[in-house]
Coordinates of C-alpha atoms in Angstrom, one line a residue:
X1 CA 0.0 0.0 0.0
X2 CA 1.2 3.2 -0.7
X3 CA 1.0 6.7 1.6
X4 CA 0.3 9.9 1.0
X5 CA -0.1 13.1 3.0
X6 CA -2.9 16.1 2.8
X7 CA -1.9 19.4 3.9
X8 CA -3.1 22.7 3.8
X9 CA -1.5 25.6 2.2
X10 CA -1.6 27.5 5.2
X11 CA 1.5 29.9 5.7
X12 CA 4.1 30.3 6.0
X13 CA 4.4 28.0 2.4
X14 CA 8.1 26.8 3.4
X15 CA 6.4 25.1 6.4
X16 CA 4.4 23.3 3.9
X17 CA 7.3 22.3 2.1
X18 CA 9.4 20.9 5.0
X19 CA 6.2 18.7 5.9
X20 CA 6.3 17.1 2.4
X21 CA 10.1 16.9 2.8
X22 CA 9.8 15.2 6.1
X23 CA 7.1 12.8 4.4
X24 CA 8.9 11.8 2.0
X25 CA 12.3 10.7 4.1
X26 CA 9.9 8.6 6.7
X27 CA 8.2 6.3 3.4
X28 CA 5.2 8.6 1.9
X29 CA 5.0 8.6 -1.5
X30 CA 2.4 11.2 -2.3
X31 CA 1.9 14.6 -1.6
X32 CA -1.8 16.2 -1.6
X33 CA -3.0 19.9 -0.9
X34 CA -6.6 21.6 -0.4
X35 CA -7.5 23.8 -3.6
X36 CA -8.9 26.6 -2.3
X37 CA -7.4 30.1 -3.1
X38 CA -9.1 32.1 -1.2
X39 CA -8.7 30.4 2.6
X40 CA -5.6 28.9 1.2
X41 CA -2.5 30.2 -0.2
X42 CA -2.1 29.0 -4.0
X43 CA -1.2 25.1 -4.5
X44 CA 0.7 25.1 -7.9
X45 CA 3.7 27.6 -6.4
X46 CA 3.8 25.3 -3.4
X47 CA 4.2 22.3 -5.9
X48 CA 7.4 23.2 -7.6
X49 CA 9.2 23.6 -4.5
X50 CA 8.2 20.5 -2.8
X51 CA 9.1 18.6 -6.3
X52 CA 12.2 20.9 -5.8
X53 CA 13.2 19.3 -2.0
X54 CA 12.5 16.1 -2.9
X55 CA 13.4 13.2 -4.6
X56 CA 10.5 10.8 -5.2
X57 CA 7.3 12.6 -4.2
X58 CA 4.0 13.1 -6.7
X59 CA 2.0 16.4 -5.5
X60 CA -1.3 17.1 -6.4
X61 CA -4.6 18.7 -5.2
X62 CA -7.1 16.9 -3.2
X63 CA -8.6 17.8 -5.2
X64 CA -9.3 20.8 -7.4
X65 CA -12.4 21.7 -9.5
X66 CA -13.4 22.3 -13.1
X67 CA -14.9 25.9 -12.5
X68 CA -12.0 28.3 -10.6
X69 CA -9.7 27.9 -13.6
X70 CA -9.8 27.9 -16.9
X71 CA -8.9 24.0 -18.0
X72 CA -6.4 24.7 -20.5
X73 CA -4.5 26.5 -17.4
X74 CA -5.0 23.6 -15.2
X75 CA -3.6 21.3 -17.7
X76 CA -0.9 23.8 -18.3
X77 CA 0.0 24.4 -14.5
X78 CA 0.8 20.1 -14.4
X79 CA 2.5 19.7 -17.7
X80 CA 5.0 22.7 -16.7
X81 CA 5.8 21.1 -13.4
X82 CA 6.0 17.0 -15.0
X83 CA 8.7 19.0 -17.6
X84 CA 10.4 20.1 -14.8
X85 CA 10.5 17.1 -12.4
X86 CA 9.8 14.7 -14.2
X87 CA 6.3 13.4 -14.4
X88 CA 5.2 13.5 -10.8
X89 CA 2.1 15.3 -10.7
X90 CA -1.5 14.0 -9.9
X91 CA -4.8 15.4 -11.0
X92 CA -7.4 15.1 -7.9
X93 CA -10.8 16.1 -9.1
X94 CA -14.1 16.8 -7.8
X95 CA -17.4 18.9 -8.4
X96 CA -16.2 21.6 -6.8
X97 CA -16.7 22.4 -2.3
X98 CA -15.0 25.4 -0.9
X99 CA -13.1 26.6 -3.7
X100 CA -16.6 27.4 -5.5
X101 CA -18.9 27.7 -2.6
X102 CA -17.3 30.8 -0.8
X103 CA -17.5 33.0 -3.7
X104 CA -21.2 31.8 -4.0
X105 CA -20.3 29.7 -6.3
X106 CA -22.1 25.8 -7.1
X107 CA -20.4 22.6 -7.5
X108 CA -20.4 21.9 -11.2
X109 CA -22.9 19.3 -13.2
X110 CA -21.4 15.8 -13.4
X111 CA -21.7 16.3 -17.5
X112 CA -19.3 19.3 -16.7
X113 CA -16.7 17.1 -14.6
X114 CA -16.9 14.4 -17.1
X115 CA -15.5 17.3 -20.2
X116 CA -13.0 19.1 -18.4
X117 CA -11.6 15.3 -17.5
X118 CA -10.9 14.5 -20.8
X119 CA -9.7 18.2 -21.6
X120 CA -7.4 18.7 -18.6
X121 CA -5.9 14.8 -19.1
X122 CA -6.1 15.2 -22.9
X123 CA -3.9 18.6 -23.2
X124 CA -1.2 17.5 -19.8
X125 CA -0.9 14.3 -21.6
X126 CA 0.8 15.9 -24.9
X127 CA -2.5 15.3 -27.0
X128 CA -4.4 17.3 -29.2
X129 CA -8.0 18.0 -27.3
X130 CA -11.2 19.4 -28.7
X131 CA -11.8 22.5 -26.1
X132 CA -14.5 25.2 -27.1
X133 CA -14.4 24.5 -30.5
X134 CA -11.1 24.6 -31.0
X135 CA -8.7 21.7 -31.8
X136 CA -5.9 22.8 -29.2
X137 CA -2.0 21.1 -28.2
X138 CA 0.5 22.6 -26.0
X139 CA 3.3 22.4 -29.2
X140 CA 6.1 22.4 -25.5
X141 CA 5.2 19.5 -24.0
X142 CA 5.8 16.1 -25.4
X143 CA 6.7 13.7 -22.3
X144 CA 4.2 14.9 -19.5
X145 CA 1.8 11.8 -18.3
X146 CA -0.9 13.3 -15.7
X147 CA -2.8 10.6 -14.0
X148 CA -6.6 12.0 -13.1
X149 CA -8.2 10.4 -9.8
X150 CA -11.9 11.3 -9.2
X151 CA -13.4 12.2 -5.9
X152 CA -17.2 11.1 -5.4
X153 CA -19.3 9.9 -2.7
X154 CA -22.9 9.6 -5.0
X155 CA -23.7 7.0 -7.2
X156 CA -23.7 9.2 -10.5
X157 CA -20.2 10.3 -9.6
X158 CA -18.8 6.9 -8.5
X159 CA -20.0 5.7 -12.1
X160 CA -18.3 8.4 -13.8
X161 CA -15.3 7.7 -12.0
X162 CA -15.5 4.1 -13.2
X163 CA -16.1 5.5 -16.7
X164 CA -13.3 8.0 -17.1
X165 CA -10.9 8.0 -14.1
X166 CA -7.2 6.6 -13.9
X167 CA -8.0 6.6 -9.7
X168 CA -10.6 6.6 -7.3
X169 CA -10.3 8.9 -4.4
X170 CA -12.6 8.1 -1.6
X171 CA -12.4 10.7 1.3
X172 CA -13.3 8.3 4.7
X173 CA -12.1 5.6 5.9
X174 CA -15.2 3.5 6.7
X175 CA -15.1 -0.1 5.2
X176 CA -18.3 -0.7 4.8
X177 CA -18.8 2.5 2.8
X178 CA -15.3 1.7 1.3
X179 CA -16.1 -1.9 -0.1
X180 CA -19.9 -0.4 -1.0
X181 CA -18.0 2.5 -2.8
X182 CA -15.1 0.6 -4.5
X183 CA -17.5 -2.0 -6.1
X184 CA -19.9 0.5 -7.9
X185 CA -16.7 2.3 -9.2
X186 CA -15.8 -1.0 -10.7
X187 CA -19.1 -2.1 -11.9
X188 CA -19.0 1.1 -13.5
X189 CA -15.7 0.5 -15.4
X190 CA -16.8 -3.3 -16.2
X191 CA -20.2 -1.9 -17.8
X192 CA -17.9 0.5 -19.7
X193 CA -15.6 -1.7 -20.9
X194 CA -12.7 -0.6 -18.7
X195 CA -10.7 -3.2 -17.0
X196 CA -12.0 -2.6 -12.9
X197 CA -8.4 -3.2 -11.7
X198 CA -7.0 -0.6 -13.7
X199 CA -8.0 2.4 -11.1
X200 CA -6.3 3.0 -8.6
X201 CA -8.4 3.0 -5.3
X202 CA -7.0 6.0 -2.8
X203 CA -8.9 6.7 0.4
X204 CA -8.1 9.7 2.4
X205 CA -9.3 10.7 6.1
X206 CA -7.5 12.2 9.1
X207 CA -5.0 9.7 11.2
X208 CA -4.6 10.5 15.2
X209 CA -2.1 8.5 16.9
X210 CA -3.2 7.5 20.7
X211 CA -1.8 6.4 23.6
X212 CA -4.5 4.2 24.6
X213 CA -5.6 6.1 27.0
X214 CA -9.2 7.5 27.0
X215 CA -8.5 10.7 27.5
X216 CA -6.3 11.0 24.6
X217 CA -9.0 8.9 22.7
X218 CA -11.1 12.3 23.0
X219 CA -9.2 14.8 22.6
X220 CA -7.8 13.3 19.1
X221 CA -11.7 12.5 17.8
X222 CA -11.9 16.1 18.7
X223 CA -9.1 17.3 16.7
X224 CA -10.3 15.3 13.9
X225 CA -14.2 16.4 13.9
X226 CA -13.8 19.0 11.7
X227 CA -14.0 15.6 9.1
X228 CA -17.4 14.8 9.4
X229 CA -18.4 18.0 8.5
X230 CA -16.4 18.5 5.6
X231 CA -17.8 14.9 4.7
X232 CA -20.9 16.1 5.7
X233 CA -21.2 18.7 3.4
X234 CA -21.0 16.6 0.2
X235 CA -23.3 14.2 1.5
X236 CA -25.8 17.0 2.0
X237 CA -26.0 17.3 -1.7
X238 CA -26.8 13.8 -2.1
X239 CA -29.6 13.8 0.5
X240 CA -30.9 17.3 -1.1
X241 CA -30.4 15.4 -4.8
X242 CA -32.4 11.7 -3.9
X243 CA -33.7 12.3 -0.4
X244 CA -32.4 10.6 2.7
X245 CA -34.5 7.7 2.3
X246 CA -34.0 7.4 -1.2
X247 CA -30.9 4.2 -1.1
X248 CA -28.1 6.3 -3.2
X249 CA -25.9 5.9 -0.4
X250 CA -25.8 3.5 2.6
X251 CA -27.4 4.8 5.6
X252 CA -24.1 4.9 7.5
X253 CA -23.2 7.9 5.4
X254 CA -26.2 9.6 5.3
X255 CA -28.1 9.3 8.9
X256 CA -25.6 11.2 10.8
X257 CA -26.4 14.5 8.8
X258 CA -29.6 14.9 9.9
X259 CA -28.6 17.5 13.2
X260 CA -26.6 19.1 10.4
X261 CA -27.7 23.0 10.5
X262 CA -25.2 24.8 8.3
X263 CA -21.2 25.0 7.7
X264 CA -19.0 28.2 8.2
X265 CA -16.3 28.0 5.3
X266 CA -13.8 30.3 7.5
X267 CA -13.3 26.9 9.3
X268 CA -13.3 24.5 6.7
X269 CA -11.0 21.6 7.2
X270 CA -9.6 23.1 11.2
X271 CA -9.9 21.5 14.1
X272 CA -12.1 22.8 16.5
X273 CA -14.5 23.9 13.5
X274 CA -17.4 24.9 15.5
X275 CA -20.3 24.1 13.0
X276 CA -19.0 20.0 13.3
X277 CA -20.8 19.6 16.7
X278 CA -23.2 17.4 15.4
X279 CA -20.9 14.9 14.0
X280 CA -20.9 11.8 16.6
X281 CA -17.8 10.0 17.9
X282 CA -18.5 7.1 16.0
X283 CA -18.8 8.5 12.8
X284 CA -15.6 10.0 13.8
X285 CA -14.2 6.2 14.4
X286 CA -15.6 4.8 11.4
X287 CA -14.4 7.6 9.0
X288 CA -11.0 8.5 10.3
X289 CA -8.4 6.2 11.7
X290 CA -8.3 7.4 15.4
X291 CA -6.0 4.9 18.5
X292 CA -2.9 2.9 18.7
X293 CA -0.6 1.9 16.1
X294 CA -1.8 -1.5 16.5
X295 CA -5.5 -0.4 16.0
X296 CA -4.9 1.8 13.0
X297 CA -2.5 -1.1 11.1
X298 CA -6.0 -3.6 11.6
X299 CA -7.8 -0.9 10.1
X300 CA -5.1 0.0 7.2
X301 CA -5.4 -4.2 6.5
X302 CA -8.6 -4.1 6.3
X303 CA -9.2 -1.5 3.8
X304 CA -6.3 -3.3 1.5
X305 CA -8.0 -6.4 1.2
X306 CA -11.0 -4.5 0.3
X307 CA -8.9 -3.1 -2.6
X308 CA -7.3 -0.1 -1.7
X309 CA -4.1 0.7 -3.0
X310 CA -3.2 4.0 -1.3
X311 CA -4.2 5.5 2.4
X312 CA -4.3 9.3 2.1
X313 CA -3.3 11.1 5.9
X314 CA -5.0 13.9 6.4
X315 CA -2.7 16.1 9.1
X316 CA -4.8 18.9 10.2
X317 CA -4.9 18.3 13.8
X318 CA -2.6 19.2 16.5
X319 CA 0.0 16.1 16.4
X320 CA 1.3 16.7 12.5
X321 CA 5.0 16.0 13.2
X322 CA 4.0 13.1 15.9
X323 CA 2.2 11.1 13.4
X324 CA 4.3 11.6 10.4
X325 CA 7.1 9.7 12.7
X326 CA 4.5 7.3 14.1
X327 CA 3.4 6.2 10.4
X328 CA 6.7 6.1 9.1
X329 CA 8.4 4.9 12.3
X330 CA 6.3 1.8 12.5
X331 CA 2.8 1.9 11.2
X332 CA 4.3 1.6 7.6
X333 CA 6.6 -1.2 8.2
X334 CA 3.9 -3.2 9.9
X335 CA 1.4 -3.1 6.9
X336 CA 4.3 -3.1 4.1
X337 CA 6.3 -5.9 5.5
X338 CA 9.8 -5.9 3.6
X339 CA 10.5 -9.4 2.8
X340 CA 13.6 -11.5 4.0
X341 CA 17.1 -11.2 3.1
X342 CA 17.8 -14.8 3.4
X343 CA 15.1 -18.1 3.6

């Protein structure tokens, strides 16, 4: 299984950098950033320099949107930085949450995602793409190879992630959601004629290291609330889309919304986010991988026999450094066991 980190852009950028630097030297292979200019400080500049302090490491967003830039610059922005460093840039994409929403903004139409997919992949892949009627090529880029992983949570979008995506990005770490989610993705590539093992299966949700102890239990499900209700406020959309009885998606996603009585965007994605009260501990359990090493290795097993290939750690709590070393220090060698020198 591979591991990435999600950060924040939050300044000072440098800080940022050293986190991905630190990531990489403990075993992570990914780097992922929120999108969101506005709360955030831009993603792309912070990408060249963490490509510039390390080695190995792919950036990416997690994950950006079709409507806050223009595709052509999107697809632009990745095939700069693959010249540059060498093809290791990911393309996380979704409908579209904060980036959109606090400048009154809407999440774009599925149809809309599907397009700007094959535009954005088409143009950083080095190929000519049909974009507003225009046949279009970037004639400087030959060698770029962007890989495009899809975030959904609603049935129409895990289909079109089985339809069109390289990866799967699945932000919670519940496996019954998990296995639920991973096979419609793959029905969806089957019925399309895709091969189902062909896409990558990432799922992302905050990690707290614990002591054990239940006092520490609490105070690191409070750090990590703030995650149902960024959860929450996709799975709104789906209850508002098919109603909350309607079966688009298992009732252990969408019960727990139902105290949900608005979001504040100035908090998005920080602990103590006061509008994520009514998000219960166990959701909290169930979506985010919260106790002992030896706990949060079961867990990390569990969702790799299910299918998933990469476990996405969300670090914006209060123990950043702490659980970088934890995960690379021994929850990573106890789910990646290196084989044997000698038999």
């Amino acid at each position: 299984m591979d591991f990435g980190v999600v950060l924040q852009n939050d300044p000072p950028a440098w800080r940022v950098v050293e986190l991905a630097r630190q990531a990489e030297t403990l075993g992570f292979t990914h780097c992922w950033t929120f999108d969101s200019h506005l709360l955030w400080q831009e993603p792309y500049v912070v990408y060249s320099q963490i490509l510039s302090a390390t080695r190995r490491m792919t950036v990416g967003p997690m994950v950006t949107n079709p409507a806050t830039r223009d595709w052509t610059v999107t697809a632009s922005l990745f095939a700069t930085l693959n010249d540059m460093f060498g093809n290791r840039t990911i393309c996380g994409i979704g409908r579209g949450d904060s980036a959109v929403r606090v400048t009154n903004g809407r999440p774009v139409t599925l149809a809309t995602l599907r397009e700007s997919i094959g535009v954005i992949r088409g143009l950083a892949n080095g190929e000519a793409t049909e974009y507003k009627g225009a046949t279009l090529q970037f004639p400087w880029s030959s060698g770029s190879r962007l890989p495009v992983w899809v975030a959904a949570y609603g049935p129409k979008a895990l289909a079109l992630t089985g339809e069109v995506g390289d990866g799967f990005i699945l932000q919670l770490a519940d496996p019954d959601i998990t296995e639920w989610s991973i096979a419609a993705v793959r029905k969806a590539a089957a019925d399309a004629g895709r091969d189902p093992a062909s896409i990558t299966i990432c799922v992302a949700a905050p990690a707290y290291v614990t002591d054990g102890s239940a006092g520490h239990l609490a105070h690191a499900r409070d750090q990590c609330r703030w995650f149902g209700g960024m959860v929450g406020n996709h799975v709104a959309d789906i209850v508002a889309r098919y109603g909350a009885d309607g079966g688009a998606v298992p009732q252990a996603l969408s019960d727990y919304i139902a105290a949900r009585e608005g979001y504040d965007y100035n908090q998005h994605g920080k602990a103590g986010n006061t509008h994520t009260a009514f998000v219960p501990d166990d959701v909290i359990d169930r979506f985010c991988l919260i106790g002992p090493v030896e706990t949060q290795v079961a867990r990390l097993q569990e969702l790799e026999a299910l299918g998933v290939d990469q476990f996405a750690n969300y670090l914006q709590h209060d123990a950043k450094t702490e659980t970088l070393h934890a995960y690379g220090d021994r929850v990573l060698p106890a789910v990646n066991v290196r084989k044997a020198a000698r038999t």
